[in-house]
Coordinates of C-alpha atoms (C1' of nucleotides) in Angstrom, one line a residue:
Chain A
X1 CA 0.0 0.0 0.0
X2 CA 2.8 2.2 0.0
X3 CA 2.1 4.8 -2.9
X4 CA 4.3 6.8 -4.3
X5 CA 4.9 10.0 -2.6
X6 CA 5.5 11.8 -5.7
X7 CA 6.8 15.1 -3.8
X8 CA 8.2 14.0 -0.6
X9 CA 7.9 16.2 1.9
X10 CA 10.2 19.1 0.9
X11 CA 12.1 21.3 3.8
X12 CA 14.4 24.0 4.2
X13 CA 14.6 26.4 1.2
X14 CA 12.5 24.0 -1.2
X15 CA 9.2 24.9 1.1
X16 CA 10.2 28.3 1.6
X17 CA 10.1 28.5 -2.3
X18 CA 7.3 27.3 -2.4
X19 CA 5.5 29.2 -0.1
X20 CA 6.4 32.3 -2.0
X21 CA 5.1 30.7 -5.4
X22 CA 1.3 29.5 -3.1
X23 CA 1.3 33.1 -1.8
X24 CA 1.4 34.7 -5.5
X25 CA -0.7 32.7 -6.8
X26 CA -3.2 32.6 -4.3
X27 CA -3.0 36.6 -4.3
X28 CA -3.7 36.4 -8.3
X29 CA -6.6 34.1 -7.4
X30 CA -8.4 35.9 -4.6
X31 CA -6.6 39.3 -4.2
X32 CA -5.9 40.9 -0.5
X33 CA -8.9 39.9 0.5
X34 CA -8.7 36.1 1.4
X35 CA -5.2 36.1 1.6
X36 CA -4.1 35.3 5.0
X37 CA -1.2 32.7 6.9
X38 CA -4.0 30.5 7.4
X39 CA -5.2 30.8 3.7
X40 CA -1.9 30.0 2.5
X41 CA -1.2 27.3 4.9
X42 CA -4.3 25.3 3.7
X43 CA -3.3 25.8 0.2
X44 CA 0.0 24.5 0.5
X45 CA -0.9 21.9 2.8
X46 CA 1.2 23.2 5.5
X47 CA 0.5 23.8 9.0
X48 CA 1.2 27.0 10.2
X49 CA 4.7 27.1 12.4
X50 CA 6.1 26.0 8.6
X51 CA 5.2 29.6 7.8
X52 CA 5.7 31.4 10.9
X53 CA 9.1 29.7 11.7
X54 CA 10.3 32.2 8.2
X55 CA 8.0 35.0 8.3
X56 CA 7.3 36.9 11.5
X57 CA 3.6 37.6 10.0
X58 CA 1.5 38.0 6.6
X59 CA 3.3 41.4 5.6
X60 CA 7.1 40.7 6.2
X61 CA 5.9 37.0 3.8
X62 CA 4.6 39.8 1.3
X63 CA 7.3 42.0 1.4
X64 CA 9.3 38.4 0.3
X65 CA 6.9 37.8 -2.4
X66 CA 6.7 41.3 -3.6
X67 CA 10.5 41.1 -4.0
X68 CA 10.5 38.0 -6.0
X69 CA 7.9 39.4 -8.8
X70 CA 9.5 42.8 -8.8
X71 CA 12.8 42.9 -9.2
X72 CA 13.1 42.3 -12.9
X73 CA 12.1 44.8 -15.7
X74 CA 13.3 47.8 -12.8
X75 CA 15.4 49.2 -15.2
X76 CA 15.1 52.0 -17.6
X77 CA 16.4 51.5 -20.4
X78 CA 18.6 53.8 -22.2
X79 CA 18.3 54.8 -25.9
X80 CA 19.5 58.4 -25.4
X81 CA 15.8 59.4 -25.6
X82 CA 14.8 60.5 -22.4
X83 CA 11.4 60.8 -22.9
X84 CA 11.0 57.7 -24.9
X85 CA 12.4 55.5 -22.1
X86 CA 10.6 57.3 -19.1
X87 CA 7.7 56.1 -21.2
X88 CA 8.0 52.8 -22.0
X89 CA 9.0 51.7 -18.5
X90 CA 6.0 53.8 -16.9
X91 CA 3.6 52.2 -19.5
X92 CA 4.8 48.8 -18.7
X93 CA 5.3 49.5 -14.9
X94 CA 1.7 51.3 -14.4
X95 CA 0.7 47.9 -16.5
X96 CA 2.5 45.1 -14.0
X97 CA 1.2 47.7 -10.7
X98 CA -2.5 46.9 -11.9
X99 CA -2.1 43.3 -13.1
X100 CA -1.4 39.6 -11.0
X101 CA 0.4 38.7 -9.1
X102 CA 1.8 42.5 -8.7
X103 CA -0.9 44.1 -8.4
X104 CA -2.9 42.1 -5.6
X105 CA 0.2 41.6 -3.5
X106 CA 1.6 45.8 -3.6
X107 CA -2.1 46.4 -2.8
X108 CA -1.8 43.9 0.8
X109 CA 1.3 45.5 1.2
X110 CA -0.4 49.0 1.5
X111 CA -3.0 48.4 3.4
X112 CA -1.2 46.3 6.5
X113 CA 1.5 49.3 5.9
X114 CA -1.5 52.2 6.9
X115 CA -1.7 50.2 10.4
X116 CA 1.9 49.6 11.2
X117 CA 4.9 52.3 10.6
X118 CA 7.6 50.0 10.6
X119 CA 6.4 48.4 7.8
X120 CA 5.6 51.5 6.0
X121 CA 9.1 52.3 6.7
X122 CA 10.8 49.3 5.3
X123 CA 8.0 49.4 2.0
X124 CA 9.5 52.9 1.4
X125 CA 13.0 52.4 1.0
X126 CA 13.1 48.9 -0.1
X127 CA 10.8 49.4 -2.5
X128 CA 9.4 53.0 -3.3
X129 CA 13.3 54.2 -3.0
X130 CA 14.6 52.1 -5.1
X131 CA 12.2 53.2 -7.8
X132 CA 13.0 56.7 -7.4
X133 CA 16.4 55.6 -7.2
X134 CA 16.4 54.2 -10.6
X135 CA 14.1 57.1 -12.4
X136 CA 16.9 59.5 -10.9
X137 CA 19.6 57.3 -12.2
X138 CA 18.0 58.0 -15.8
X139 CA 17.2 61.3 -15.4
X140 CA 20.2 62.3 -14.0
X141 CA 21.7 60.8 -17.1
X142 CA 19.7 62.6 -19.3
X143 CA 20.8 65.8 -17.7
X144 CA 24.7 65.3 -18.5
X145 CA 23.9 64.6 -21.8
X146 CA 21.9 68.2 -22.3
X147 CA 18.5 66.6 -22.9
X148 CA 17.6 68.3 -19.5
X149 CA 18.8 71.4 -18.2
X150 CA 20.8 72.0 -15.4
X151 CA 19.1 73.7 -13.1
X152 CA 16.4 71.2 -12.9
X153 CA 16.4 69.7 -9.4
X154 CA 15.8 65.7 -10.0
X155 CA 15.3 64.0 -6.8
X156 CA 12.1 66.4 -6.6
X157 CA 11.5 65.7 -10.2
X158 CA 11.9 61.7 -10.1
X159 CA 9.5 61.7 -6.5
X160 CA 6.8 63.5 -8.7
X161 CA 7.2 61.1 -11.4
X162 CA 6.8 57.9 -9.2
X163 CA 4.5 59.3 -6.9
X164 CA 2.3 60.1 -9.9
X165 CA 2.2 56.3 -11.3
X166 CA 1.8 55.3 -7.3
X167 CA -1.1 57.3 -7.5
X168 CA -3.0 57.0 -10.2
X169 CA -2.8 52.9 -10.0
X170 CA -3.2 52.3 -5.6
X171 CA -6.2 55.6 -5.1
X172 CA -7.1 56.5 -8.2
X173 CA -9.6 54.5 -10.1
X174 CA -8.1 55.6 -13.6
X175 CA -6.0 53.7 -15.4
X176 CA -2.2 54.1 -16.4
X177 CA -2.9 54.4 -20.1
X178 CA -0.7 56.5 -22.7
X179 CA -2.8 59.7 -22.3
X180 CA -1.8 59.8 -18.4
X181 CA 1.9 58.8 -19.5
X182 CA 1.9 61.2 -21.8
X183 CA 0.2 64.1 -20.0
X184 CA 2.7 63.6 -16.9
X185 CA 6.2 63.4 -19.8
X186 CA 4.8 66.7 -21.2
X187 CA 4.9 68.5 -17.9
X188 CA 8.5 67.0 -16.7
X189 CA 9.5 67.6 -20.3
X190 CA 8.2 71.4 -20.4
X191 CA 9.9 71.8 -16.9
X192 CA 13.2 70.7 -17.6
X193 CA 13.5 69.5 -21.5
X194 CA 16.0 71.5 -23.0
X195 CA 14.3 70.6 -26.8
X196 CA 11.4 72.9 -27.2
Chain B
X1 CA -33.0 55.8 43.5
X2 CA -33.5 57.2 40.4
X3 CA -30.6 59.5 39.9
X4 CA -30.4 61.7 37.2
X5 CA -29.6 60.7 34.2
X6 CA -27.4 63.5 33.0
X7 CA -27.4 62.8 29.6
X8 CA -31.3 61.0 28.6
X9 CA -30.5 58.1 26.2
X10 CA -29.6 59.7 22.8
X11 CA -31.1 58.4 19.6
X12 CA -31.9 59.4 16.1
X13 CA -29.4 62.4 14.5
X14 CA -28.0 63.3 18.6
X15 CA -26.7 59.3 18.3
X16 CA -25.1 59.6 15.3
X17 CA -23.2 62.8 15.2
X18 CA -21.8 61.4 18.6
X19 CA -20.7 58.1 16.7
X20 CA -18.9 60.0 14.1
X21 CA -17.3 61.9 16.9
X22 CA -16.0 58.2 18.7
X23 CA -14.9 57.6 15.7
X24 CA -12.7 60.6 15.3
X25 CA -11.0 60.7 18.9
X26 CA -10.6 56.8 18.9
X27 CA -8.5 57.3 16.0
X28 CA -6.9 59.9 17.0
X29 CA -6.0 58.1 20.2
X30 CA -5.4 54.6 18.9
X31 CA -5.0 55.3 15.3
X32 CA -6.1 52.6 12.7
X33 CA -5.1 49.6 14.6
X34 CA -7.9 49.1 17.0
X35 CA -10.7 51.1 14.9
X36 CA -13.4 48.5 14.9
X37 CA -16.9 49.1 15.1
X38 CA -16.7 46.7 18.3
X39 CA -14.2 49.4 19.7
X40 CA -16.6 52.2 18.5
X41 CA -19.6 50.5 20.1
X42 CA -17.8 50.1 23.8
X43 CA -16.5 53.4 23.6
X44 CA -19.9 55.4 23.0
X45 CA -21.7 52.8 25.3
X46 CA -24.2 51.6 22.4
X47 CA -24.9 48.5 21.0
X48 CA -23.7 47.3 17.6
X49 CA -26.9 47.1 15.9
X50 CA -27.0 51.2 16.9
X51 CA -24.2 51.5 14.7
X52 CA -24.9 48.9 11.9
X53 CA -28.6 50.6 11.6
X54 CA -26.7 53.8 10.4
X55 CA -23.4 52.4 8.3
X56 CA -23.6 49.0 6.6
X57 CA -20.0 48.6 7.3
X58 CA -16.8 50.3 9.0
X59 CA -15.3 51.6 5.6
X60 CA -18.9 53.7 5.7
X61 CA -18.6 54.9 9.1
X62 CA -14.8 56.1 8.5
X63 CA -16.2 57.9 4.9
X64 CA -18.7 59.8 6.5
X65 CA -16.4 60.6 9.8
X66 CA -13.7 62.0 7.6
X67 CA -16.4 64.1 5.6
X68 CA -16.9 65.4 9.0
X69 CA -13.4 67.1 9.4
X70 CA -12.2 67.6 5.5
X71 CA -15.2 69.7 4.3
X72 CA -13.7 72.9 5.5
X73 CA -10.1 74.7 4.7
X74 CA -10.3 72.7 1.5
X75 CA -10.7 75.5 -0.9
X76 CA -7.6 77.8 -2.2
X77 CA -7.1 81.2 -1.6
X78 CA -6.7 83.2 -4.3
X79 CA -4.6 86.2 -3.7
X80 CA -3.2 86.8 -7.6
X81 CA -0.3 84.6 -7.0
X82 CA -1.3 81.3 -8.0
X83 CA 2.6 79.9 -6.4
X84 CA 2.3 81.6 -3.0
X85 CA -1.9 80.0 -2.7
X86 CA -0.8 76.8 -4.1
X87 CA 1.7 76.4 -1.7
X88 CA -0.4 77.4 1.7
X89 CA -2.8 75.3 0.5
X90 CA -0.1 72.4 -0.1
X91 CA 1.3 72.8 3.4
X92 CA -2.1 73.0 5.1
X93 CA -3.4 70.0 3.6
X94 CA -0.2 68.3 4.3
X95 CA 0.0 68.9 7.8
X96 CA -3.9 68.0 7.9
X97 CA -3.4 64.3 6.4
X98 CA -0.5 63.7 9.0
X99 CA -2.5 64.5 12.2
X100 CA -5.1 63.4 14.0
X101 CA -7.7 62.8 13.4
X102 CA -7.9 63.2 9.6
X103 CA -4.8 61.5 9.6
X104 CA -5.4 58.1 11.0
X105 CA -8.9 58.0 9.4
X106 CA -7.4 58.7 6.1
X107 CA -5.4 55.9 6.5
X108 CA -8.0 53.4 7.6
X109 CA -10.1 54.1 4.7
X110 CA -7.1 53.6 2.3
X111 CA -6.4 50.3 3.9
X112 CA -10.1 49.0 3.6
X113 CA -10.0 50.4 0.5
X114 CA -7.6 48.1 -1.5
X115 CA -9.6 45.3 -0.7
X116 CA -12.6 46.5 -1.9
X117 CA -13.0 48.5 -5.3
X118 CA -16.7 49.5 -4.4
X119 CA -15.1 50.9 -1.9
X120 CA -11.9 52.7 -3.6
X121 CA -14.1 53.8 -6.4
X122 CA -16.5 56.0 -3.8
X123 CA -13.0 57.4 -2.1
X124 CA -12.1 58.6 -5.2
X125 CA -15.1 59.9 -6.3
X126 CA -15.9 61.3 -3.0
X127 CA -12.3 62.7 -2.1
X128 CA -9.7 62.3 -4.5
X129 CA -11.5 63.8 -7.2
X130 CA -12.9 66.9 -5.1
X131 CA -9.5 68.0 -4.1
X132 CA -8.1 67.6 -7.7
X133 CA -11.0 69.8 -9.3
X134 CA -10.7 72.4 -6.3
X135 CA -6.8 72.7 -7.6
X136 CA -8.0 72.7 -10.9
X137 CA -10.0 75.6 -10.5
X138 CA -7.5 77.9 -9.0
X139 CA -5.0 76.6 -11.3
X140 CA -7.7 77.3 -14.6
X141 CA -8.1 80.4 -12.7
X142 CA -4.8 81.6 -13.3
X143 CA -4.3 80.5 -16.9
X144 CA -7.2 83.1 -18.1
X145 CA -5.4 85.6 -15.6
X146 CA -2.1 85.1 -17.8
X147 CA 0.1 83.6 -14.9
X148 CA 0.1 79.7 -16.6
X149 CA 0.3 79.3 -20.3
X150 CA -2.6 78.6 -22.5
X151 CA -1.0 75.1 -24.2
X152 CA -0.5 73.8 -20.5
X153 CA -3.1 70.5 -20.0
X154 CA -4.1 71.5 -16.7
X155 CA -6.2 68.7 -15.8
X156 CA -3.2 66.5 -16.0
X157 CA -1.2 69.2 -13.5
X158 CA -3.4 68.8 -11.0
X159 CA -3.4 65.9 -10.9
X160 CA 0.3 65.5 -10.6
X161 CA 0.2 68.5 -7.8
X162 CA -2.1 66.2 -5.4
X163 CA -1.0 62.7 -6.6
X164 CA 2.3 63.8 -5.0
X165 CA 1.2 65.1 -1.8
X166 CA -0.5 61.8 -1.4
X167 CA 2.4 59.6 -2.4
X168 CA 4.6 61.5 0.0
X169 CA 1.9 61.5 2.8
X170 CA 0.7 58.1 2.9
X171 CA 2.9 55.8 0.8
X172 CA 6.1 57.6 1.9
X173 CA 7.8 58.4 5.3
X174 CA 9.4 61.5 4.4
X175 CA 7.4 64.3 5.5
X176 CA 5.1 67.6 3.9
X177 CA 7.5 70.1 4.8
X178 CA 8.3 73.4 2.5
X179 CA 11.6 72.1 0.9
X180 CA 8.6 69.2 -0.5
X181 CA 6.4 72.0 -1.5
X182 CA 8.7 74.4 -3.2
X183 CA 10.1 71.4 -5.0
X184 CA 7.1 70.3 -6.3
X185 CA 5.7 73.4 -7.0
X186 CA 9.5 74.4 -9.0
X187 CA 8.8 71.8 -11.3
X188 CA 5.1 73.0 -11.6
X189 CA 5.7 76.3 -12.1
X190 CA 8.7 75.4 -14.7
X191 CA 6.3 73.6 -16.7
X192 CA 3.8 76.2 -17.1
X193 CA 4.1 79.5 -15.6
X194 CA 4.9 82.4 -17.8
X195 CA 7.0 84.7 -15.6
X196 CA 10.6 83.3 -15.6
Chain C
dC1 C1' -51.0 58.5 27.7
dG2 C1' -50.5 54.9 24.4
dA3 C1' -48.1 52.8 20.2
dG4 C1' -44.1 52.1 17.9
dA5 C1' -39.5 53.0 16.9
dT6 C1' -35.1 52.9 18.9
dC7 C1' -32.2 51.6 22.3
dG8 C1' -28.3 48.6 25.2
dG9 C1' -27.1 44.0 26.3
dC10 C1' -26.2 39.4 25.4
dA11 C1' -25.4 35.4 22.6
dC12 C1' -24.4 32.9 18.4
dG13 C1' -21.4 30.9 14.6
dC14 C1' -17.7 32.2 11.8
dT15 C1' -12.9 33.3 10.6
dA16 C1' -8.2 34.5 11.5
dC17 C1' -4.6 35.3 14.7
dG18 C1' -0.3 33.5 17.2
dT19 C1' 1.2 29.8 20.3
dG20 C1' 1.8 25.1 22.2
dC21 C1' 2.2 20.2 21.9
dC22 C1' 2.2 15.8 19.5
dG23 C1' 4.1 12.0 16.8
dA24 C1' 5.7 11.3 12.0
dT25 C1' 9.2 12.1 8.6
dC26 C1' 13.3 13.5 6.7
dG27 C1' 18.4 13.8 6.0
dA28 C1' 23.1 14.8 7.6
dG29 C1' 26.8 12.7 10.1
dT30 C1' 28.9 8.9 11.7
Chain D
dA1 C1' 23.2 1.4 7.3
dC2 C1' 21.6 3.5 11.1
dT3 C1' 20.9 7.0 14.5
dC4 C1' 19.6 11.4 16.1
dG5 C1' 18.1 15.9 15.8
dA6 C1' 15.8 19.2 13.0
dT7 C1' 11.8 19.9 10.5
dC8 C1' 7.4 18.6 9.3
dG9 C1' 1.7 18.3 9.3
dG10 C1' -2.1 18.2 12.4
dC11 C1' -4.7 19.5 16.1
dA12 C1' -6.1 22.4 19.9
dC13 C1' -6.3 26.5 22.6
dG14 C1' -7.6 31.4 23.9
dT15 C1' -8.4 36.0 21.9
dA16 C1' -10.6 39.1 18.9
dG17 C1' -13.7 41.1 15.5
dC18 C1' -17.4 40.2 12.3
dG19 C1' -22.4 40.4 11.2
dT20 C1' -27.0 38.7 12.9
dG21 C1' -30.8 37.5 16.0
dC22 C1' -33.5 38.2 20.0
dC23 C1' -34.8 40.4 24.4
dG24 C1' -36.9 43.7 27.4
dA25 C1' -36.2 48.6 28.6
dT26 C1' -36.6 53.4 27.2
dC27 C1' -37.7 57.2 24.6
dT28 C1' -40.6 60.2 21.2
dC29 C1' -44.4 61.5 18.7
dG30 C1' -49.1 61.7 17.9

DNA sequence: CGAGATCGGCACGCTACGTGCCGATCGAGT
DNA sequence: ACTCGATCGGCACGTAGCGTGCCGATCTCG
């Protein structure tokens, strides 16, 4: 009677791996809502310690998820146009923000992070920061080269963009279509573009 | 042995202002961890069914308690120099969504809110979109007075203008102050003003 | 002063939290 | 190959909030 145990009981880095993969998929399933340790625990056929013995609770096993869908496609890329990049990557970053697994998961994020300041604290710089950290990188770029001017002060300008896209996709119910792209590129563009 | 009852058992509109108003100092006090209408309930001294005869769920209760406190000081001054009212009214409303109690309550709702799109559709509708069109207007304002250029897409601007102050407020922990307001407001004014 | 709405209080079943304990199972080290 | 300790799944507990139902007391309006 002894079937095969076609997955034997995996451990160690295997189940954490795995968690991360049932917690993604369950939040493209059933969003926030519904997404709890217990929720995931049943779904993976886990009991619970398995989950608390790596996470301290549901937001620091988000954070981990969040990292593991959104650490590709970060970059801009650069083809000397300034505008053209800043466009692509905000059409296809607004797009992964409102979309699963990316979306659902950043949205949990949030909300546990309006309750608990710590949290909000470690959201902000290991995620919003790094954003911002990359749209400066590729502003700042564009500056040396003389597509923007000098005066322009970036760390401002790359907060505005972000924030922007943050926005529209978490409070707003509009989407991050071309127009909005477009109408926040012509206002960073007529601010600091050196073209027109 | 009938001592006075100093305050005769409210009902009707006298019990409901006076929720709104529990609602406010408990999350002032407490903050959005521990605002539950269980909490609400103990707190006035009235039984749940008081409250769920008036709000069909928290998120309801916290919508109309921040209508309570946001109506006023939301309108723009308008002095002739669209900069100097755009930033009092950016520092004002800053320092408004990071205290109690608009603060907190802000919060709550945005937390409720990304599980529920019914729910982030009213805030919008109800907020988000009142504060954009009240910057709007003094902004549109000062286009036909010359001080913004005619091409400029305003609708887009002001958008941008509060987008910002609500990324920096809620998703960020970095906070309202002027440097944020002048930066902003910089790039704004860059963009489409018609003096410099 | 009576009728009817509204009230506070209590209880229910449900779900999730975070912790504790159990015996089974795995796999690294000898 | 076998042992032993770490890790596992399963179950249970107490706490808390949800939303609903029922009770008898209390208030308001006609």
């Amino acid at each position: 009677m002894t079937d095969t145990p076609a997955t034997p009981r995996r451990r160690g880095a295997a189940r954490t791996e795995e968690l991360l993969q049932v917690t993604l998929d369950l939040a493209a399933e059933v969003g926030y809502a519904g997404l709890s340790i217990e929720a995931v625990g049943r779904r993976a056929g886990v009991g619970k310690h398995t989950i608390y013995r790596r996470w301290p609770s549901m937001s620091a096993l988000l954070l981990d998820a969040l990292s593991r869908v959104w650490t590709s496609d970060l970059d801009y890329r650069d083809t000397g146009d300034v505008r053209a990049d800043l466009r692509e990557q905000f059409l296809r970053s607004g797009l992964a923000l409102s979309s699963p697994p990316i979306g659902p998961v950043y949205r949990a994020v949030i909300a546990e992070a309006q309750a608990d300041s710590m949290l909000r604290a470690t959201l902000h710089e290991r995620f919003l920061v790094t954003v911002e950290q990359s749209t400066l990188d590729r502003i700042t770029r564009a500056q040396r080269t003389g597509e923007l001017t000098a005066e322009a002060n970036l760390e401002f300008a790359a907060e505005v963009l972000c924030g922007t896209l943050y926005y529209r996709s978490l409070l707003s119910t509009r989407p991050i279509d071309e127009d909005a792209v477009d109408g926040l590129l012509d206002m960073f563009m007529a601010a600091y573009g050196t073209s027109n």
